């Protein structure tokens, strides 16, 4: 029997959002792309676990696919995989252990202060397993991006992949979106569809979804930067 081809063909799976009507919270003006004299978009990243999305973002920046640089990784779990990745990649790390924080608001105030201190333009929640408060959202209005392993608005919250399998859906995927107070509820930037292969287990589906997350997260950052007026869109193809 021939090997099953992954139906989430990279050329087909990403659905670009419709064009937006201008910037949402305009920034201070465009950041010219790589190769020009201007600076690149400065990204803060928040991670709690493995950190594969964090590394995908760093990779996209370093390959020149995104006119940005990751200037700080914030983690809440000291020994998490993201820390080892940041050490290997030479990205500064700060620990914001939620167990040491007086409240969710205090944690978010500290995170906001850290990202402001490094002059971050955008902050990406790349597997941040804590609910954030209005403090962080207000500190980075329309500049806080999250990645979630489902086609939102379906299957919000924990174990989205398990929820999708339990519901018997035939099409799953992932979503990069702007963060609002409602968990996994903000405006959608980019989605990728990942068909569920008959008989595959949760781990296998989660792996394929993650492969798509790594592709759409840099796209979402670029789109958010362009909509905010922080990044110049690429010239239109003739
Ligand atoms: C991703 O699946 C993301 O959608 C979810 O947490 C996971 C993080 O994975 N929010 P990693 O730490 O980036 O490998």
PDB file of C-alpha atoms and ligand atoms in Angstrom:
ATOM      1  CA  UNK A   1       0.000   0.000   0.000  1.00  0.00           C
ATOM      2  CA  UNK A   2       1.478   3.410  -0.899  1.00  0.00           C
ATOM      3  CA  UNK A   3       2.457   5.714   1.970  1.00  0.00           C
ATOM      4  CA  UNK A   4      -0.243   8.177   2.900  1.00  0.00           C
ATOM      5  CA  UNK A   5       0.595  11.626   1.591  1.00  0.00           C
ATOM      6  CA  UNK A   6       0.120  14.456   4.076  1.00  0.00           C
ATOM      7  CA  UNK A   7      -2.991  16.179   2.710  1.00  0.00           C
ATOM      8  CA  UNK A   8      -2.060  19.481   4.333  1.00  0.00           C
ATOM      9  CA  UNK A   9      -0.126  20.467   1.239  1.00  0.00           C
ATOM     10  CA  UNK A  10       1.997  23.485   2.207  1.00  0.00           C
ATOM     11  CA  UNK A  11       0.947  25.178  -1.005  1.00  0.00           C
ATOM     12  CA  UNK A  12      -2.732  24.838  -0.217  1.00  0.00           C
ATOM     13  CA  UNK A  13      -3.151  24.889   3.528  1.00  0.00           C
ATOM     14  CA  UNK A  14      -2.621  28.538   4.387  1.00  0.00           C
ATOM     15  CA  UNK A  15      -5.635  30.756   3.959  1.00  0.00           C
ATOM     16  CA  UNK A  16      -4.708  34.416   3.710  1.00  0.00           C
ATOM     17  CA  UNK A  17      -7.099  36.788   5.408  1.00  0.00           C
ATOM     18  CA  UNK A  18      -9.085  39.331   3.461  1.00  0.00           C
ATOM     19  CA  UNK A  19      -7.447  42.756   3.045  1.00  0.00           C
ATOM     20  CA  UNK A  20      -8.027  45.043   5.993  1.00  0.00           C
ATOM     21  CA  UNK A  21      -9.303  48.590   5.877  1.00  0.00           C
ATOM     22  CA  UNK A  22      -6.140  50.382   6.931  1.00  0.00           C
ATOM     23  CA  UNK A  23      -4.139  50.134  10.131  1.00  0.00           C
ATOM     24  CA  UNK A  24      -5.796  49.412  13.454  1.00  0.00           C
ATOM     25  CA  UNK A  25      -3.663  51.224  16.016  1.00  0.00           C
ATOM     26  CA  UNK A  26      -1.153  52.975  13.752  1.00  0.00           C
ATOM     27  CA  UNK A  27       2.460  52.850  14.843  1.00  0.00           C
ATOM     28  CA  UNK A  28       5.205  55.408  14.386  1.00  0.00           C
ATOM     29  CA  UNK A  29       5.638  54.715  10.687  1.00  0.00           C
ATOM     30  CA  UNK A  30       6.945  51.919   8.516  1.00  0.00           C
ATOM     31  CA  UNK A  31       9.997  49.902   9.340  1.00  0.00           C
ATOM     32  CA  UNK A  32      11.800  49.376   6.040  1.00  0.00           C
ATOM     33  CA  UNK A  33      12.607  45.779   5.198  1.00  0.00           C
ATOM     34  CA  UNK A  34      15.904  44.006   5.576  1.00  0.00           C
ATOM     35  CA  UNK A  35      18.728  45.430   3.511  1.00  0.00           C
ATOM     36  CA  UNK A  36      17.654  49.029   3.970  1.00  0.00           C
ATOM     37  CA  UNK A  37      19.096  51.435   6.484  1.00  0.00           C
ATOM     38  CA  UNK A  38      16.099  51.141   8.834  1.00  0.00           C
ATOM     39  CA  UNK A  39      15.797  48.901  11.840  1.00  0.00           C
ATOM     40  CA  UNK A  40      13.847  45.670  11.785  1.00  0.00           C
ATOM     41  CA  UNK A  41      10.694  44.925  13.780  1.00  0.00           C
ATOM     42  CA  UNK A  42      11.647  44.047  17.345  1.00  0.00           C
ATOM     43  CA  UNK A  43       9.824  40.973  18.629  1.00  0.00           C
ATOM     44  CA  UNK A  44       9.289  39.790  22.169  1.00  0.00           C
ATOM     45  CA  UNK A  45       8.265  36.147  22.573  1.00  0.00           C
ATOM     46  CA  UNK A  46       6.516  34.419  25.491  1.00  0.00           C
ATOM     47  CA  UNK A  47       6.773  30.631  25.868  1.00  0.00           C
ATOM     48  CA  UNK A  48       5.980  28.064  28.541  1.00  0.00           C
ATOM     49  CA  UNK A  49       7.111  24.781  27.021  1.00  0.00           C
ATOM     50  CA  UNK A  50       8.947  23.222  24.141  1.00  0.00           C
ATOM     51  CA  UNK A  51       9.496  26.448  22.202  1.00  0.00           C
ATOM     52  CA  UNK A  52       9.307  25.125  18.650  1.00  0.00           C
ATOM     53  CA  UNK A  53       7.213  28.122  17.546  1.00  0.00           C
ATOM     54  CA  UNK A  54       9.719  30.466  19.145  1.00  0.00           C
ATOM     55  CA  UNK A  55      12.518  28.793  17.194  1.00  0.00           C
ATOM     56  CA  UNK A  56      10.470  28.932  13.976  1.00  0.00           C
ATOM     57  CA  UNK A  57      10.121  32.688  14.418  1.00  0.00           C
ATOM     58  CA  UNK A  58      13.835  33.134  15.031  1.00  0.00           C
ATOM     59  CA  UNK A  59      14.542  31.014  11.958  1.00  0.00           C
ATOM     60  CA  UNK A  60      12.197  33.069   9.751  1.00  0.00           C
ATOM     61  CA  UNK A  61      13.919  36.260  10.902  1.00  0.00           C
ATOM     62  CA  UNK A  62      17.403  34.875  10.356  1.00  0.00           C
ATOM     63  CA  UNK A  63      16.570  33.514   6.918  1.00  0.00           C
ATOM     64  CA  UNK A  64      15.307  36.968   5.947  1.00  0.00           C
ATOM     65  CA  UNK A  65      11.699  35.839   5.511  1.00  0.00           C
ATOM     66  CA  UNK A  66      10.556  38.349   8.109  1.00  0.00           C
ATOM     67  CA  UNK A  67      12.084  41.824   8.541  1.00  0.00           C
ATOM     68  CA  UNK A  68      12.265  41.325  12.277  1.00  0.00           C
ATOM     69  CA  UNK A  69      14.462  40.102  15.098  1.00  0.00           C
ATOM     70  CA  UNK A  70      13.563  38.334  18.321  1.00  0.00           C
ATOM     71  CA  UNK A  71      15.029  40.526  21.056  1.00  0.00           C
ATOM     72  CA  UNK A  72      13.754  38.740  24.157  1.00  0.00           C
ATOM     73  CA  UNK A  73      12.250  35.413  25.224  1.00  0.00           C
ATOM     74  CA  UNK A  74      10.145  35.454  28.391  1.00  0.00           C
ATOM     75  CA  UNK A  75       9.374  32.116  30.022  1.00  0.00           C
ATOM     76  CA  UNK A  76       7.354  31.198  33.097  1.00  0.00           C
ATOM     77  CA  UNK A  77       8.840  27.725  33.551  1.00  0.00           C
ATOM     78  CA  UNK A  78      12.571  27.799  34.374  1.00  0.00           C
ATOM     79  CA  UNK A  79      13.637  24.522  32.776  1.00  0.00           C
ATOM     80  CA  UNK A  80      11.377  24.550  29.745  1.00  0.00           C
ATOM     81  CA  UNK A  81      12.555  23.550  26.292  1.00  0.00           C
ATOM     82  CA  UNK A  82      12.302  27.120  25.011  1.00  0.00           C
ATOM     83  CA  UNK A  83      15.118  28.146  27.374  1.00  0.00           C
ATOM     84  CA  UNK A  84      17.522  25.594  25.895  1.00  0.00           C
ATOM     85  CA  UNK A  85      16.590  26.738  22.396  1.00  0.00           C
ATOM     86  CA  UNK A  86      17.161  30.407  23.300  1.00  0.00           C
ATOM     87  CA  UNK A  87      20.565  29.570  24.790  1.00  0.00           C
ATOM     88  CA  UNK A  88      21.546  27.733  21.619  1.00  0.00           C
ATOM     89  CA  UNK A  89      20.230  30.571  19.435  1.00  0.00           C
ATOM     90  CA  UNK A  90      21.803  33.328  21.527  1.00  0.00           C
ATOM     91  CA  UNK A  91      18.512  35.061  22.394  1.00  0.00           C
ATOM     92  CA  UNK A  92      18.262  36.829  25.796  1.00  0.00           C
ATOM     93  CA  UNK A  93      15.939  35.071  28.256  1.00  0.00           C
ATOM     94  CA  UNK A  94      13.979  36.398  31.199  1.00  0.00           C
ATOM     95  CA  UNK A  95      12.166  34.254  33.722  1.00  0.00           C
ATOM     96  CA  UNK A  96       8.738  35.454  34.858  1.00  0.00           C
ATOM     97  CA  UNK A  97       7.670  32.605  37.104  1.00  0.00           C
ATOM     98  CA  UNK A  98       3.931  32.852  37.722  1.00  0.00           C
ATOM     99  CA  UNK A  99       4.444  30.956  40.997  1.00  0.00           C
ATOM    100  CA  UNK A 100       6.404  33.926  42.315  1.00  0.00           C
ATOM    101  CA  UNK A 101       3.927  36.578  41.128  1.00  0.00           C
ATOM    102  CA  UNK A 102       1.371  38.112  43.493  1.00  0.00           C
ATOM    103  CA  UNK A 103      -1.390  38.007  40.880  1.00  0.00           C
ATOM    104  CA  UNK A 104      -2.046  37.550  37.170  1.00  0.00           C
ATOM    105  CA  UNK A 105      -1.969  41.346  36.830  1.00  0.00           C
ATOM    106  CA  UNK A 106       1.391  41.570  38.597  1.00  0.00           C
ATOM    107  CA  UNK A 107       2.839  38.936  36.281  1.00  0.00           C
ATOM    108  CA  UNK A 108       1.536  40.787  33.226  1.00  0.00           C
ATOM    109  CA  UNK A 109       2.828  44.147  34.488  1.00  0.00           C
ATOM    110  CA  UNK A 110       6.269  42.611  34.872  1.00  0.00           C
ATOM    111  CA  UNK A 111       6.111  41.061  31.400  1.00  0.00           C
ATOM    112  CA  UNK A 112       5.017  44.376  29.879  1.00  0.00           C
ATOM    113  CA  UNK A 113       7.855  46.192  31.631  1.00  0.00           C
ATOM    114  CA  UNK A 114      10.394  43.676  30.314  1.00  0.00           C
ATOM    115  CA  UNK A 115       9.194  43.983  26.738  1.00  0.00           C
ATOM    116  CA  UNK A 116       9.037  47.777  26.947  1.00  0.00           C
ATOM    117  CA  UNK A 117      12.576  47.831  28.316  1.00  0.00           C
ATOM    118  CA  UNK A 118      13.831  46.124  25.158  1.00  0.00           C
ATOM    119  CA  UNK A 119      11.691  48.360  22.961  1.00  0.00           C
ATOM    120  CA  UNK A 120       9.606  45.486  21.555  1.00  0.00           C
ATOM    121  CA  UNK A 121       7.226  46.465  18.746  1.00  0.00           C
ATOM    122  CA  UNK A 122       5.224  43.245  18.880  1.00  0.00           C
ATOM    123  CA  UNK A 123       4.914  40.450  21.418  1.00  0.00           C
ATOM    124  CA  UNK A 124       4.152  36.873  20.377  1.00  0.00           C
ATOM    125  CA  UNK A 125       2.609  34.315  22.722  1.00  0.00           C
ATOM    126  CA  UNK A 126       4.198  31.176  21.278  1.00  0.00           C
ATOM    127  CA  UNK A 127       2.847  28.466  23.543  1.00  0.00           C
ATOM    128  CA  UNK A 128       2.240  30.683  26.606  1.00  0.00           C
ATOM    129  CA  UNK A 129       0.120  28.499  28.853  1.00  0.00           C
ATOM    130  CA  UNK A 130      -1.225  31.245  31.110  1.00  0.00           C
ATOM    131  CA  UNK A 131      -4.315  33.389  30.710  1.00  0.00           C
ATOM    132  CA  UNK A 132      -3.274  36.995  30.166  1.00  0.00           C
ATOM    133  CA  UNK A 133      -5.018  40.052  31.594  1.00  0.00           C
ATOM    134  CA  UNK A 134      -5.977  43.423  30.196  1.00  0.00           C
ATOM    135  CA  UNK A 135      -2.700  44.781  31.607  1.00  0.00           C
ATOM    136  CA  UNK A 136      -0.618  43.055  28.961  1.00  0.00           C
ATOM    137  CA  UNK A 137      -3.203  43.586  26.214  1.00  0.00           C
ATOM    138  CA  UNK A 138      -3.295  47.329  26.928  1.00  0.00           C
ATOM    139  CA  UNK A 139       0.483  47.528  27.082  1.00  0.00           C
ATOM    140  CA  UNK A 140       0.685  46.199  23.499  1.00  0.00           C
ATOM    141  CA  UNK A 141      -2.612  47.171  21.829  1.00  0.00           C
ATOM    142  CA  UNK A 142      -3.073  45.097  18.665  1.00  0.00           C
ATOM    143  CA  UNK A 143       0.575  44.136  19.111  1.00  0.00           C
ATOM    144  CA  UNK A 144       0.015  40.900  21.024  1.00  0.00           C
ATOM    145  CA  UNK A 145      -0.218  37.786  18.817  1.00  0.00           C
ATOM    146  CA  UNK A 146      -1.148  34.231  19.885  1.00  0.00           C
ATOM    147  CA  UNK A 147      -0.901  30.880  18.115  1.00  0.00           C
ATOM    148  CA  UNK A 148      -3.540  28.222  18.830  1.00  0.00           C
ATOM    149  CA  UNK A 149      -3.798  24.645  17.483  1.00  0.00           C
ATOM    150  CA  UNK A 150      -7.350  24.745  16.118  1.00  0.00           C
ATOM    151  CA  UNK A 151      -9.374  26.498  13.474  1.00  0.00           C
ATOM    152  CA  UNK A 152     -10.796  29.163  15.753  1.00  0.00           C
ATOM    153  CA  UNK A 153     -13.440  29.911  16.831  1.00  0.00           C
ATOM    154  CA  UNK A 154     -13.722  26.134  17.259  1.00  0.00           C
ATOM    155  CA  UNK A 155     -11.978  24.391  20.159  1.00  0.00           C
ATOM    156  CA  UNK A 156     -10.696  27.199  22.323  1.00  0.00           C
ATOM    157  CA  UNK A 157      -8.716  26.559  25.498  1.00  0.00           C
ATOM    158  CA  UNK A 158      -6.690  23.554  26.571  1.00  0.00           C
ATOM    159  CA  UNK A 159      -6.109  20.430  24.481  1.00  0.00           C
ATOM    160  CA  UNK A 160      -7.623  21.854  21.322  1.00  0.00           C
ATOM    161  CA  UNK A 161      -6.274  18.918  19.281  1.00  0.00           C
ATOM    162  CA  UNK A 162      -7.912  16.389  21.632  1.00  0.00           C
ATOM    163  CA  UNK A 163     -11.147  18.379  21.545  1.00  0.00           C
ATOM    164  CA  UNK A 164     -11.141  18.329  17.742  1.00  0.00           C
ATOM    165  CA  UNK A 165     -10.538  14.572  17.604  1.00  0.00           C
ATOM    166  CA  UNK A 166     -13.236  13.917  20.206  1.00  0.00           C
ATOM    167  CA  UNK A 167     -15.678  15.988  18.146  1.00  0.00           C
ATOM    168  CA  UNK A 168     -14.908  13.875  15.080  1.00  0.00           C
ATOM    169  CA  UNK A 169     -14.003  16.774  12.795  1.00  0.00           C
ATOM    170  CA  UNK A 170     -12.399  15.910   9.470  1.00  0.00           C
ATOM    171  CA  UNK A 171     -10.659  19.265   9.160  1.00  0.00           C
ATOM    172  CA  UNK A 172      -8.463  20.728  11.842  1.00  0.00           C
ATOM    173  CA  UNK A 173      -5.695  23.313  11.779  1.00  0.00           C
ATOM    174  CA  UNK A 174      -4.218  26.282  13.565  1.00  0.00           C
ATOM    175  CA  UNK A 175      -4.846  29.982  13.963  1.00  0.00           C
ATOM    176  CA  UNK A 176      -2.651  32.998  14.621  1.00  0.00           C
ATOM    177  CA  UNK A 177      -4.663  35.868  16.043  1.00  0.00           C
ATOM    178  CA  UNK A 178      -4.499  39.099  17.978  1.00  0.00           C
ATOM    179  CA  UNK A 179      -5.074  38.682  21.698  1.00  0.00           C
ATOM    180  CA  UNK A 180      -8.182  39.915  23.472  1.00  0.00           C
ATOM    181  CA  UNK A 181      -9.423  39.236  26.995  1.00  0.00           C
ATOM    182  CA  UNK A 182     -11.645  36.395  25.818  1.00  0.00           C
ATOM    183  CA  UNK A 183      -9.356  33.349  25.677  1.00  0.00           C
ATOM    184  CA  UNK A 184      -8.446  32.454  22.075  1.00  0.00           C
ATOM    185  CA  UNK A 185     -11.045  35.009  20.994  1.00  0.00           C
ATOM    186  CA  UNK A 186      -9.221  37.844  19.183  1.00  0.00           C
ATOM    187  CA  UNK A 187      -9.253  38.873  15.513  1.00  0.00           C
ATOM    188  CA  UNK A 188      -7.817  36.215  13.230  1.00  0.00           C
ATOM    189  CA  UNK A 189      -4.645  37.000  11.278  1.00  0.00           C
ATOM    190  CA  UNK A 190      -3.856  33.714   9.489  1.00  0.00           C
ATOM    191  CA  UNK A 191      -5.204  30.160   9.567  1.00  0.00           C
ATOM    192  CA  UNK A 192      -3.905  26.918   8.114  1.00  0.00           C
ATOM    193  CA  UNK A 193      -6.130  23.916   7.506  1.00  0.00           C
ATOM    194  CA  UNK A 194      -4.925  20.414   8.420  1.00  0.00           C
ATOM    195  CA  UNK A 195      -7.218  17.531   7.396  1.00  0.00           C
ATOM    196  CA  UNK A 196      -7.558  14.768   9.994  1.00  0.00           C
ATOM    197  CA  UNK A 197      -6.157  11.508   8.648  1.00  0.00           C
ATOM    198  CA  UNK A 198      -8.312   8.507   9.458  1.00  0.00           C
ATOM    199  CA  UNK A 199      -6.858   6.434  12.264  1.00  0.00           C
ATOM    200  CA  UNK A 200      -4.115   8.855  13.313  1.00  0.00           C
ATOM    201  CA  UNK A 201      -3.656   9.530  16.997  1.00  0.00           C
ATOM    202  CA  UNK A 202      -3.578  12.817  18.843  1.00  0.00           C
ATOM    203  CA  UNK A 203       0.222  13.062  18.822  1.00  0.00           C
ATOM    204  CA  UNK A 204       0.441  12.560  15.061  1.00  0.00           C
ATOM    205  CA  UNK A 205      -2.225  15.160  14.339  1.00  0.00           C
ATOM    206  CA  UNK A 206      -0.637  17.602  16.800  1.00  0.00           C
ATOM    207  CA  UNK A 207       2.707  17.180  15.012  1.00  0.00           C
ATOM    208  CA  UNK A 208       1.217  17.983  11.629  1.00  0.00           C
ATOM    209  CA  UNK A 209      -0.647  20.975  13.041  1.00  0.00           C
ATOM    210  CA  UNK A 210       2.587  22.237  14.588  1.00  0.00           C
ATOM    211  CA  UNK A 211       4.299  22.041  11.207  1.00  0.00           C
ATOM    212  CA  UNK A 212       1.692  24.485   9.927  1.00  0.00           C
ATOM    213  CA  UNK A 213       1.988  26.702  13.020  1.00  0.00           C
ATOM    214  CA  UNK A 214       5.652  27.181  12.237  1.00  0.00           C
ATOM    215  CA  UNK A 215       4.708  28.467   8.790  1.00  0.00           C
ATOM    216  CA  UNK A 216       1.815  30.761   9.695  1.00  0.00           C
ATOM    217  CA  UNK A 217       3.241  32.429  12.796  1.00  0.00           C
ATOM    218  CA  UNK A 218       5.901  34.417  10.880  1.00  0.00           C
ATOM    219  CA  UNK A 219       3.223  35.275   8.286  1.00  0.00           C
ATOM    220  CA  UNK A 220       0.930  36.517  11.037  1.00  0.00           C
ATOM    221  CA  UNK A 221       3.657  38.686  12.542  1.00  0.00           C
ATOM    222  CA  UNK A 222       4.319  40.168   9.137  1.00  0.00           C
ATOM    223  CA  UNK A 223       0.619  40.860   8.563  1.00  0.00           C
ATOM    224  CA  UNK A 224       0.193  42.405  12.004  1.00  0.00           C
ATOM    225  CA  UNK A 225       3.260  44.584  11.410  1.00  0.00           C
ATOM    226  CA  UNK A 226       1.935  45.697   8.035  1.00  0.00           C
ATOM    227  CA  UNK A 227      -1.547  46.451   9.345  1.00  0.00           C
ATOM    228  CA  UNK A 228      -0.112  48.481  12.180  1.00  0.00           C
ATOM    229  CA  UNK A 229       1.942  50.440   9.707  1.00  0.00           C
ATOM    230  CA  UNK A 230       5.136  49.194  11.349  1.00  0.00           C
ATOM    231  CA  UNK A 231       6.262  47.158   8.337  1.00  0.00           C
ATOM    232  CA  UNK A 232       6.048  48.054   4.677  1.00  0.00           C
ATOM    233  CA  UNK A 233       4.060  45.526   2.639  1.00  0.00           C
ATOM    234  CA  UNK A 234       6.051  43.902  -0.174  1.00  0.00           C
ATOM    235  CA  UNK A 235       5.593  45.610  -3.564  1.00  0.00           C
ATOM    236  CA  UNK A 236       2.601  44.262  -5.499  1.00  0.00           C
ATOM    237  CA  UNK A 237       3.475  41.650  -8.127  1.00  0.00           C
ATOM    238  CA  UNK A 238       2.726  42.867 -11.658  1.00  0.00           C
TER     239      UNK A 238
HETATM  240  C1  LIG B   1       1.467  25.124  20.149  1.00  0.00           C
HETATM  241  O1  LIG B   1       0.786  24.019  19.651  1.00  0.00           O
HETATM  242  C2  LIG B   1       0.572  26.300  20.264  1.00  0.00           C
HETATM  243  O2  LIG B   1      -0.466  26.298  19.353  1.00  0.00           O
HETATM  244  C3  LIG B   1       0.014  26.171  21.642  1.00  0.00           C
HETATM  245  O3  LIG B   1       1.063  25.651  22.406  1.00  0.00           O
HETATM  246  C4  LIG B   1       1.911  24.895  21.578  1.00  0.00           C
HETATM  247  C5  LIG B   1       3.317  25.357  21.796  1.00  0.00           C
HETATM  248  O4  LIG B   1       4.278  24.555  21.165  1.00  0.00           O
HETATM  249  N1  LIG B   1      -0.481  27.450  22.115  1.00  0.00           N
HETATM  250  P1  LIG B   1       5.789  24.989  21.183  1.00  0.00           P
HETATM  251  O5  LIG B   1       6.180  25.238  22.616  1.00  0.00           O
HETATM  252  O6  LIG B   1       5.927  26.231  20.353  1.00  0.00           O
HETATM  253  O7  LIG B   1       6.542  23.836  20.600  1.00  0.00           O
END
